[in-house]
Coordinates of C-alpha atoms and ligand atoms in Angstrom, one line a residue:
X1 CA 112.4 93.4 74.1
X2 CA 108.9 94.1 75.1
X3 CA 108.8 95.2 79.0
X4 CA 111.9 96.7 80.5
X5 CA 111.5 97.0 84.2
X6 CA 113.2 100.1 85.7
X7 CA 114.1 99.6 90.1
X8 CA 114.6 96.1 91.2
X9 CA 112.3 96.6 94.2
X10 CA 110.0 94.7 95.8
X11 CA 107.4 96.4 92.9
X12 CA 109.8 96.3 90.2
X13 CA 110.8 92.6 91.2
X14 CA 106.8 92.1 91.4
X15 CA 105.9 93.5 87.9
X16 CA 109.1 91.2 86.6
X17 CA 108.0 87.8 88.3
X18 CA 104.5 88.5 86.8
X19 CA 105.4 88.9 83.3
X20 CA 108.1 86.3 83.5
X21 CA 105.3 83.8 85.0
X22 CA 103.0 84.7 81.6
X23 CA 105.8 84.0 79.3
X24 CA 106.4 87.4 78.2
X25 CA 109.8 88.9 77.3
X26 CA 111.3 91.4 80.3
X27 CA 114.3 92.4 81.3
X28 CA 114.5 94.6 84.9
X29 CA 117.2 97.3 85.6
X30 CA 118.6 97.9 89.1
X31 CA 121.0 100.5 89.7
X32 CA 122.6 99.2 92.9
X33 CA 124.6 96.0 93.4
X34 CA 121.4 93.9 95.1
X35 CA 118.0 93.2 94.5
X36 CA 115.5 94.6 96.8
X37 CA 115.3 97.8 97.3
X38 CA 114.2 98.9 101.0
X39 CA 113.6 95.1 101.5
X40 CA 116.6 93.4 103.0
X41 CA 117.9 91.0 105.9
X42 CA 121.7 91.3 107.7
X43 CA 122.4 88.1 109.6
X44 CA 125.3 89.0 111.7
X45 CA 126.4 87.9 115.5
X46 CA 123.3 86.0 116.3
X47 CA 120.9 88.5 115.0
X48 CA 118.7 88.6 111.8
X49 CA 118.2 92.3 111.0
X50 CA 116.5 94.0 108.6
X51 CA 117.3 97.1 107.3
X52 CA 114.2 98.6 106.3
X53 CA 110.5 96.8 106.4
X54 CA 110.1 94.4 109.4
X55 CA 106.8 92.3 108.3
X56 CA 103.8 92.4 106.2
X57 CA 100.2 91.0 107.3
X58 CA 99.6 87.7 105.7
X59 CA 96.3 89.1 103.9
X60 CA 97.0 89.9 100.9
X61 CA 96.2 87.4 98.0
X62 CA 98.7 88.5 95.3
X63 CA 101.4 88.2 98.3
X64 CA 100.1 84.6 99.4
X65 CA 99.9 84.1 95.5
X66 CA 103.6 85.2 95.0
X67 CA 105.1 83.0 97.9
X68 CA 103.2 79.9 96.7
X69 CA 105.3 80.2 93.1
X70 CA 108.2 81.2 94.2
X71 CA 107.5 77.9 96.9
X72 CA 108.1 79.7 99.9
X73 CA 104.7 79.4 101.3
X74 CA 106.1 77.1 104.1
X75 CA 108.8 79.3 105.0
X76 CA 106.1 82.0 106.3
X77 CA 106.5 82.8 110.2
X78 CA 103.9 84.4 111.7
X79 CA 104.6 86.4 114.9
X80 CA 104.4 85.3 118.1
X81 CA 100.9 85.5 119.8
X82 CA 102.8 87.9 122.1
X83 CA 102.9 90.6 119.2
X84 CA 99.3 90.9 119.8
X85 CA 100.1 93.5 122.5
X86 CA 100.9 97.2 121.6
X87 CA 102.2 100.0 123.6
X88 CA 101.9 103.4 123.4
X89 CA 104.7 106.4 125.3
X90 CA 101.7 108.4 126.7
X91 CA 101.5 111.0 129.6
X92 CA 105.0 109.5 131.7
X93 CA 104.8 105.7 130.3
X94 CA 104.1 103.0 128.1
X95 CA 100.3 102.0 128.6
X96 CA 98.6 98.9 126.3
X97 CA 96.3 99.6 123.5
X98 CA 93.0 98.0 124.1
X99 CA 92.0 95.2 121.8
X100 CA 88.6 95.9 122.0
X101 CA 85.7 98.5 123.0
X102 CA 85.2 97.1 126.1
X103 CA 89.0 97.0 127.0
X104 CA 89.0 100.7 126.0
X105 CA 86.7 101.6 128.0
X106 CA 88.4 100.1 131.3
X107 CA 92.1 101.4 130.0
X108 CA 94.1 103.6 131.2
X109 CA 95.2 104.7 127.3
X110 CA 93.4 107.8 127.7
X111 CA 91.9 110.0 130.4
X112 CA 88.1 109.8 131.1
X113 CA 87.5 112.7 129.6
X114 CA 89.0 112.3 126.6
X115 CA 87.5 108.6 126.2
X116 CA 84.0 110.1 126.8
X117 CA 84.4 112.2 124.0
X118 CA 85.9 109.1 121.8
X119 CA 82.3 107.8 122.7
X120 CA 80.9 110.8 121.7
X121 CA 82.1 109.6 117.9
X122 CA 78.4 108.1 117.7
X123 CA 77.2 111.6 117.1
X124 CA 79.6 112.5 114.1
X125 CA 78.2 114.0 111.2
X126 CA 79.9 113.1 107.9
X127 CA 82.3 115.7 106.3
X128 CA 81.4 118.2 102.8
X129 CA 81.6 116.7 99.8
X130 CA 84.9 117.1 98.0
X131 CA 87.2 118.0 100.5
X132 CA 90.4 116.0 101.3
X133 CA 91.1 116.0 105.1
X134 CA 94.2 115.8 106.6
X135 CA 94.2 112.7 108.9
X136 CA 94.4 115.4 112.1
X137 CA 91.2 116.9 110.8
X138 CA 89.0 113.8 110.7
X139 CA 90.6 112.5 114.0
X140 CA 89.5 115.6 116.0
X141 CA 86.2 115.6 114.3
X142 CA 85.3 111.7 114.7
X143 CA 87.3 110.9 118.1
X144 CA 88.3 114.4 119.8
X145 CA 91.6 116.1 120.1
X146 CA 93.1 114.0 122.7
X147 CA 92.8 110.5 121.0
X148 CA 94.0 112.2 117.7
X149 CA 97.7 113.5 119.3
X150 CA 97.9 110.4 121.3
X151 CA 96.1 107.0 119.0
X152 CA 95.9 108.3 115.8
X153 CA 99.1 110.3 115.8
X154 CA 100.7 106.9 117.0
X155 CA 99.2 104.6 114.4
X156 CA 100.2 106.5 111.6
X157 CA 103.6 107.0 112.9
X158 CA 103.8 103.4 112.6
X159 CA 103.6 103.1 109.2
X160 CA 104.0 106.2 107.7
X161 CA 106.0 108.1 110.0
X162 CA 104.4 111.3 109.0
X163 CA 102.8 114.5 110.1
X164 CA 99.2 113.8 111.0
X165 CA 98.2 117.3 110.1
X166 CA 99.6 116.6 106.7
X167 CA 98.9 113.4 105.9
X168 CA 95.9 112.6 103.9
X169 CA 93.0 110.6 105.3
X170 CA 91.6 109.4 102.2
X171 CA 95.5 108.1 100.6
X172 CA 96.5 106.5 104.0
X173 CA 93.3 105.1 105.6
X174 CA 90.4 104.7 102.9
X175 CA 88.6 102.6 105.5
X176 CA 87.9 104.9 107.7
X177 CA 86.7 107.3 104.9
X178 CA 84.2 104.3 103.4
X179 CA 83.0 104.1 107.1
X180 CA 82.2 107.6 107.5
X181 CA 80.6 107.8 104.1
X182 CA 78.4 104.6 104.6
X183 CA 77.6 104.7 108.1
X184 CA 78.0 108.7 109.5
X185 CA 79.6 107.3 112.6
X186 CA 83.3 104.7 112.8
X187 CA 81.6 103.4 115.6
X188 CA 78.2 102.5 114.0
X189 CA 80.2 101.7 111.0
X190 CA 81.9 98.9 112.7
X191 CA 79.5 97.3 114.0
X192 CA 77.5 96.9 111.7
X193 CA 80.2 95.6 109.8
X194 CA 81.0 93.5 112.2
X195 CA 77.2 92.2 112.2
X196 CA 76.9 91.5 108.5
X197 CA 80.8 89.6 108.2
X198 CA 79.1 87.3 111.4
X199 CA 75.7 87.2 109.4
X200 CA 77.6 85.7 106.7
X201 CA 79.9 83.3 107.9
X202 CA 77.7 79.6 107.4
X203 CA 77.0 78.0 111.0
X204 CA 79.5 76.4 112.2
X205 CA 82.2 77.9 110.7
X206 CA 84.5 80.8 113.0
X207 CA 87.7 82.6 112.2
X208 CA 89.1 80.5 114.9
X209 CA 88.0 77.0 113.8
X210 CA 84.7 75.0 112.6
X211 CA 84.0 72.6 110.2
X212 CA 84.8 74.2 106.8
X213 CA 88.6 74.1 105.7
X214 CA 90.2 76.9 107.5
X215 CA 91.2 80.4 105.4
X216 CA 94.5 80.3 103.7
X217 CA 95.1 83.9 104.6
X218 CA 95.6 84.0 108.4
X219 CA 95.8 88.0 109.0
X220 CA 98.6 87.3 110.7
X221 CA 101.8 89.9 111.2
X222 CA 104.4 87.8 109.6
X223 CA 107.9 87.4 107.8
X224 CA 109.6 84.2 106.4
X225 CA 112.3 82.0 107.8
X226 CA 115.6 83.8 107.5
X227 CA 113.6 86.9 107.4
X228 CA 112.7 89.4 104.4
X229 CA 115.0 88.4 102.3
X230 CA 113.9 85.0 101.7
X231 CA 111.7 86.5 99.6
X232 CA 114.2 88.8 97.4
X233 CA 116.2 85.7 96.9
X234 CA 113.7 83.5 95.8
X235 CA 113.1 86.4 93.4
X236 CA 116.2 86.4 92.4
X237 CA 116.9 83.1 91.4
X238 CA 113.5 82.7 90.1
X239 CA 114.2 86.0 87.6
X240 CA 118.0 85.0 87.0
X241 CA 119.2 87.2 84.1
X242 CA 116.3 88.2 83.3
X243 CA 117.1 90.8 86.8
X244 CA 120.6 92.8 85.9
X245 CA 121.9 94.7 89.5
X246 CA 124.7 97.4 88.7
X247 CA 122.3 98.9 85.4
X248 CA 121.6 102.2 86.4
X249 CA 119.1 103.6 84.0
X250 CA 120.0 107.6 82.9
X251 CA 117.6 108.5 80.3
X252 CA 114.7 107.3 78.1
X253 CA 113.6 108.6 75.4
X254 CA 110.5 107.8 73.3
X255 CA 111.0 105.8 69.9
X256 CA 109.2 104.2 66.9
X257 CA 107.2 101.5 68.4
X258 CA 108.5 102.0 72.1
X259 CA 111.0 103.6 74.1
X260 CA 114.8 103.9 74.4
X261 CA 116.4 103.5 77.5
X262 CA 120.3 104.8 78.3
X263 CA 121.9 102.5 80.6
X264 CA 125.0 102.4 82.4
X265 CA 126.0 99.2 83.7
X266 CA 129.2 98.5 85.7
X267 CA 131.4 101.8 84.5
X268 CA 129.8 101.0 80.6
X269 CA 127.7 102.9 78.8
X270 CA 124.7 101.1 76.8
X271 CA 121.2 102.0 75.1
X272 CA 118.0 99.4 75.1
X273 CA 115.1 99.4 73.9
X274 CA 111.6 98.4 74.6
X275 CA 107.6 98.5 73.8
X276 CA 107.1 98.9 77.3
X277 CA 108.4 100.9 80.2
X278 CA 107.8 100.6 83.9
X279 CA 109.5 103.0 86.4
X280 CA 109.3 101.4 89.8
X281 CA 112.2 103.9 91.0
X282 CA 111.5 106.6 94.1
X283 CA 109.3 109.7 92.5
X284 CA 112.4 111.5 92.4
X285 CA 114.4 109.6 89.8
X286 CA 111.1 108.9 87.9
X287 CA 110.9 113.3 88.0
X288 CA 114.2 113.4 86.9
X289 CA 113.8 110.5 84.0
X290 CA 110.3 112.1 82.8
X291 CA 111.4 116.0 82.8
X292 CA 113.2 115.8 79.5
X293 CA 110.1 114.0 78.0
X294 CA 107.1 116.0 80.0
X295 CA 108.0 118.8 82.2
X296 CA 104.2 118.6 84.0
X297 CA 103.9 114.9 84.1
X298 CA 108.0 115.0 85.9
X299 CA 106.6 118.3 88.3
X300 CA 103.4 116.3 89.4
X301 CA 105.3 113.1 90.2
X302 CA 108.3 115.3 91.7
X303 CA 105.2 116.6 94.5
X304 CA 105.1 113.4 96.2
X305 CA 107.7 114.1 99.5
X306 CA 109.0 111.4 101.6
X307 CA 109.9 111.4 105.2
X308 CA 113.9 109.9 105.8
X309 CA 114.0 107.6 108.5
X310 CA 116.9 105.5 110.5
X311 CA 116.9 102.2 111.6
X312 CA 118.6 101.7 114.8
X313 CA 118.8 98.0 116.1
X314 CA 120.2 97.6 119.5
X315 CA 120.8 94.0 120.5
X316 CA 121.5 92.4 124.1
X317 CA 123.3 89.4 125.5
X318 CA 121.1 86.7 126.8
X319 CA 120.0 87.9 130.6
X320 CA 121.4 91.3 130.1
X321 CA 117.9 92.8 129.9
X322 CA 114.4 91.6 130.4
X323 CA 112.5 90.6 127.1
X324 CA 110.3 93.2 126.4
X325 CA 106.9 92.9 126.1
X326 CA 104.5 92.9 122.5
X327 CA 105.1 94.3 119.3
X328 CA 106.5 97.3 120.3
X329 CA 105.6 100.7 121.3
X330 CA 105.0 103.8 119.8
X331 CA 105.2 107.7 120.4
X332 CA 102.8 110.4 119.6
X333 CA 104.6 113.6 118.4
X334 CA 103.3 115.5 121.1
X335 CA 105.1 113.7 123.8
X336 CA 108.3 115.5 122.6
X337 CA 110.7 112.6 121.8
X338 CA 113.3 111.9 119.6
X339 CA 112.1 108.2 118.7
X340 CA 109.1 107.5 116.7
X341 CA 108.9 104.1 118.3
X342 CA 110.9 100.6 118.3
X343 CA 109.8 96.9 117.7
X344 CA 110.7 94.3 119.9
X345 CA 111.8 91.9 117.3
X346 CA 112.9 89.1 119.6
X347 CA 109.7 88.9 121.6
X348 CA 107.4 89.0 117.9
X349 CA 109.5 87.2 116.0
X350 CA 112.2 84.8 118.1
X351 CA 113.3 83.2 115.2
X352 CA 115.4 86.2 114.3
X353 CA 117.5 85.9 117.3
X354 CA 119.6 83.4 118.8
X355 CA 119.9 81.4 122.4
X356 CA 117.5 84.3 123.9
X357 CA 119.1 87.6 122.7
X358 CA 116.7 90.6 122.7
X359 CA 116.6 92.9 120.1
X360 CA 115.0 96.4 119.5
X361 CA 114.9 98.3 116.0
X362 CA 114.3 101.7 117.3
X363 CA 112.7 104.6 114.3
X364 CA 114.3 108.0 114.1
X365 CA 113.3 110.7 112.2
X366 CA 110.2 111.0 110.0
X367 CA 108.2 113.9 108.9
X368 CA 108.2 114.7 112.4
X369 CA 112.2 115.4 112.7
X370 CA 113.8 114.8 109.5
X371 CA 117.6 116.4 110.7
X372 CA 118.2 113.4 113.4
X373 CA 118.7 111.0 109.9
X374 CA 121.8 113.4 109.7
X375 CA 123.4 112.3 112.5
X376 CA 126.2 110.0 112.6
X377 CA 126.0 106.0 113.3
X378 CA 127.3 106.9 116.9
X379 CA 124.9 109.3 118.0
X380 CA 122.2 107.7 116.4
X381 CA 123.1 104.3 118.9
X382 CA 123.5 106.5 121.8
X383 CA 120.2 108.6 120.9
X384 CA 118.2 105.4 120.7
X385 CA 119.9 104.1 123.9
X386 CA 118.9 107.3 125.9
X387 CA 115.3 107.1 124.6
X388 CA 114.8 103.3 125.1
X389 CA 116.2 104.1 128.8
X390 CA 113.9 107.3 129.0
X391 CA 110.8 105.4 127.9
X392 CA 111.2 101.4 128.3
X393 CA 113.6 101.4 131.4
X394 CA 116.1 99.4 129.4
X395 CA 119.7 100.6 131.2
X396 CA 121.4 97.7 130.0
X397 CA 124.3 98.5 127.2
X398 CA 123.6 96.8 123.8
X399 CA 126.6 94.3 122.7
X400 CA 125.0 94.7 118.9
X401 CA 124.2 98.0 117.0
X402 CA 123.4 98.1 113.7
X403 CA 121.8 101.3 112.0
X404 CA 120.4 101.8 108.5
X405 CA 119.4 105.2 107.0
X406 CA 117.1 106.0 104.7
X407 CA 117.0 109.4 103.4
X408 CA 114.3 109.0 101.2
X409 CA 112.7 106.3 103.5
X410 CA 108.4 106.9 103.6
X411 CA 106.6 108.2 101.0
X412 CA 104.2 110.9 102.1
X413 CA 100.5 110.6 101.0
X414 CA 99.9 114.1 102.1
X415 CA 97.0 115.9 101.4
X416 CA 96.1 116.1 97.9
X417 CA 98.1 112.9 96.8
X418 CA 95.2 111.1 95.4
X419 CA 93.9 114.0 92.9
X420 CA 97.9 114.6 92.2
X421 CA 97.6 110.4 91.6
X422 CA 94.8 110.8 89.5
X423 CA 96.5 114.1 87.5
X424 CA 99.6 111.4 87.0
X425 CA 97.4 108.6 85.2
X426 CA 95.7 110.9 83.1
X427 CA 99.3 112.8 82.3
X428 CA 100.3 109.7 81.4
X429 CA 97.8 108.5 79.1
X430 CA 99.6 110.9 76.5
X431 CA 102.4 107.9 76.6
X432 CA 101.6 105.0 75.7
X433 CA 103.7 101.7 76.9
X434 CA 104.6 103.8 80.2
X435 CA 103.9 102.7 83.3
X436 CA 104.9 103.9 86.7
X437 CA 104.5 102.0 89.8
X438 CA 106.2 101.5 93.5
X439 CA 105.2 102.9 96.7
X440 CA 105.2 106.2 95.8
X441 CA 101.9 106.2 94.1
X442 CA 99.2 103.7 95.5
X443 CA 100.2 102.2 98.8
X444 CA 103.0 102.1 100.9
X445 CA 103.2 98.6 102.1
X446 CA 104.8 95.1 100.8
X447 CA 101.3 94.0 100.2
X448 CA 100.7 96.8 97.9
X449 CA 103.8 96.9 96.0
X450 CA 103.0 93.1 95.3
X451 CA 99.5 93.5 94.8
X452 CA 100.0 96.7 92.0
X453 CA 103.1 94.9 90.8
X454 CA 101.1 92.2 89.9
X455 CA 98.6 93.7 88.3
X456 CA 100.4 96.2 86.0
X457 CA 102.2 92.6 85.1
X458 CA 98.7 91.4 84.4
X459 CA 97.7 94.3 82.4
X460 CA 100.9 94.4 80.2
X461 CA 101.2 90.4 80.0
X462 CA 97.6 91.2 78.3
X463 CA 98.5 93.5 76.1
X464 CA 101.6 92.0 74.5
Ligands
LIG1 C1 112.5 101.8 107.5 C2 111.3 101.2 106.7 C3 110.5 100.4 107.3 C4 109.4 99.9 106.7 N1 108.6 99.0 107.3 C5 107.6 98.3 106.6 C6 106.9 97.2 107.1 O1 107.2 96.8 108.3 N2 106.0 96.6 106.4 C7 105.7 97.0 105.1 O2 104.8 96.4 104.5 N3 106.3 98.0 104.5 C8 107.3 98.7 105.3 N4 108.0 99.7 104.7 C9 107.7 100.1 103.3 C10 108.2 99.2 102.2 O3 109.3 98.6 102.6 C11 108.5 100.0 100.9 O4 107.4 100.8 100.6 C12 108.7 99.0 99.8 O5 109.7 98.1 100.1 C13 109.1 99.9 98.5 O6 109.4 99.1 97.4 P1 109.6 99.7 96.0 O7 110.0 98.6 95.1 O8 108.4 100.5 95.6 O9 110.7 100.8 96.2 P2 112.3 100.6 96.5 O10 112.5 99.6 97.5 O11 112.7 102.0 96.9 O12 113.0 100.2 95.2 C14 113.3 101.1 94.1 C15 114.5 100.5 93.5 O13 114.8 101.3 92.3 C16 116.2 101.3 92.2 N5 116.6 102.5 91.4 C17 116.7 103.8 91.7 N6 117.1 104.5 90.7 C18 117.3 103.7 89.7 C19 117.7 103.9 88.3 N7 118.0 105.1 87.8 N8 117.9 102.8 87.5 C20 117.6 101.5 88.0 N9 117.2 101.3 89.3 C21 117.0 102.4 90.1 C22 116.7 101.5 93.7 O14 118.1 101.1 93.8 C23 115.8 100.5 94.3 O15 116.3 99.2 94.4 C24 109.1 100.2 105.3 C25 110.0 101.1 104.7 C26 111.1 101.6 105.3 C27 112.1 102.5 104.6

């Protein structure tokens, strides 16, 4: 056996497919009885729910790439033209985001004063060499206090559902660091950007139309027919026995010409082996897999935390309750709620209802209050009904509840996570033919499980 694949994952599943699609020899172990990790879709009463990730942005090539072998390019849905729209819970109620400068300016998203100051962003100076800012830290200094608790506080809630004094700004937003390094002010930095993409387009041609053949990446936020798990399946199938589900991988131990890998598989015990190994498992069964072999390399992977977070869907009877508007909304930490925010799946994607249900997936927990995970299925409905009340005016009773819990849910890029990233590859390099990848490491999104899993697959297709 040449690669065995450890966490049937999206970035296990990714690295598998790869390898598989160059010919080489793998075999992928996945504890539990599915494929698919966080990724996973529940059809059930006229509802298609997923129980972790709810979409991915349709512009990532390796993703694209992926769904055009597995022939599932055509089954992409992007979201309605609705999802456009964004709230935020601020000062008594749900207020849009702007879409643009402009609309900033005339928005109520923020007081005057604290918009003036957001304009006073022109007048940044760049940060000291070296030092890795927490996300809270580069927000007050670029954009003032205010927008920090209230816009930036909000938009990494949605993704990472982390502490914003904690979270790093150079592991969860490297734009804006590349901005601030390369133009001094986001502002400045985004215009000129914005200048040089126009600059370079040939005549005629638009994001929105023209006479050359129109981009095959549309940006947009989107999921497939039948939801997420379209994808795992096609995975699936396209893997066949090369993918075993109910092989939970216990040890590994390092071998002439490879490694060793203790396996137990439906109650029976079993030993493989390999000339390459890639963990895609959570950091804290690759820890507990590496600290027999390398006590620093298993400590430094065993720093990366993770936020647990709940997934509370709340569905509604056609005309029960008026179909919310947008994507969703969102709720800065220092509002003093107990919901991070909640998608309006129905509105952005009504395929995943039927006959005009509405359906919210309301987020619990996080960095922010990691015990309400705890609670039970009950109180987490009723929680999420009281905030959705509280916050969306939605009095209605739900006819559909569905929660999933994740107690190891979000990684945490915290600050620090890309030297403790870099200390991993170089630990590492002191054993060769293993490989770690997942979200853990070097993104957190679909896009970038794909996009790694496919090139470790690349490097190690190479190789063999
Ligand atoms: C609630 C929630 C919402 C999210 N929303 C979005 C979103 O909208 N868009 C987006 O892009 N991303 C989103 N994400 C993030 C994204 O879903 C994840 O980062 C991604 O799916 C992680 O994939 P992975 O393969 O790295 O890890 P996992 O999905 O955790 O897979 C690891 C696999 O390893 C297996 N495993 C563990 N131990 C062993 C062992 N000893 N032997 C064998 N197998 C083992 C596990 O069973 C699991 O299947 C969300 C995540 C969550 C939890």
């Amino acid at each position: 056996m040449k690669v065995a694949v450890v966490g049937g994952g999206i970035s296990g599943l990714a690295v598998a497919h790869r390898l598989r699609s160059r010919g080489r020899d793998a075999v992928l172990l996945e504890s539990s009885a599915r494929l698919g990790g966080a990724v996973g879709t529940h059809a059930r009463d006229g509802y298609l729910v997923e129980q972790g990730p709810n979409s991915f942005l349709d512009r990532e090539p390796a993703t694209r790439e992926l769904a055009a072998a597995l022939n599932l390019e055509g089954r992409i849905r992007a979201a309605d033209a609705a999802a456009k729209r964004r709230y935020v819970y601020t000062r008594g109620r749900l207020r849009a985001v702007p879409a643009s400068p402009p609309a900033f300016l005339g928005s109520d998203i923020l007081p005057l004063g604290a918009k003036l100051r957001v304009m006073g962003e022109l007048f940044t100076g760049r940060a000291p060499e070296g030092v890795d800012e927490s996300l809270a830290q580069f927000g007050r200094r670029h954009l003032g206090r205010m927008a920090t608790e209230v816009l930036l506080d909000a938009v990494q809630t949605g993704i990472y559902a982390g502490d914003v004094e904690r979270l790093s700004v150079a592991a969860t937003f490297p734009p804006l660091v590349k901005l601030e390094r390369e133009h001094r002010s986001l502002i400045l930095g985004a215009i000129r950007t914005q200048k040089a993409q126009r600059k370079a387009l040939p005549a005629g041609t638009g994001v929105t139309g023209g006479t050359a053949a129109p981009p095959k990446l549309s940006g947009a936020l989107s999921s497939f027919e039948g939801g997420l798990q379209a994808l795992i399946d096609a995975l699936a199938s396209s893997l066949g026995d090369v993918a075993r589900v109910g092989a939970k991988v216990e040890g590994l131990e390092r071998v002439e010409g490879g490694w060793r890998l203790m396996v137990e598989e439906h109650g029976r015990r079993s030993e493989l082996t390999a000339e390459q190994v890639v963990l895609a498992v959570p950091a804290h069964v690759a820890t507990r897999l590496l600290q027999p072999l390398d006590a620093t390399l298993a400590a430094k992977v065993g720093e990366i935390e993770y936020a647990p977070i709940a997934v509370v869907h709340l569905g509604f009877d056609p005309g029960t309750t008026p179909a919310p508007d947008g994507f969703g909304f969102l709720v800065p930490r220092v509002e003093k709620r107990r919901l991070l925010g909640s998608i309006h799946v129905s509105t952005t994607f009504p395929f995943r209802v039927e006959g005009g249900r509405v359906l919210y997936s309301c987020m619990v927990g996080g960095a922010r209050q990691p015990d309400l995970v705890k609670l039970d299925e009950a109180a987490l409905v009723a929680l999420a009904r009281e905030e959705l009340k509280a916050l969306a005016g939605v009095t209605a009773a739900p006819s559909f509840t569905q929660v999933f819990r994740w107690p190891a849910g979000i990684p945490q890029y915290n600050v620090g996570h890309l030297e403790r990233v870099a200390a991993i590859d170089v630990a590492l390099q002191r054993w060769p033919g293993l490989h770690l990848t997942g979200n853990a490491y070097k993104g957190i999104g679909i896009n970038d499980c794909i996009r790694n899993g496919a090139l470790l697959g690349d490097a190690l297709a190479s190789e063999t």
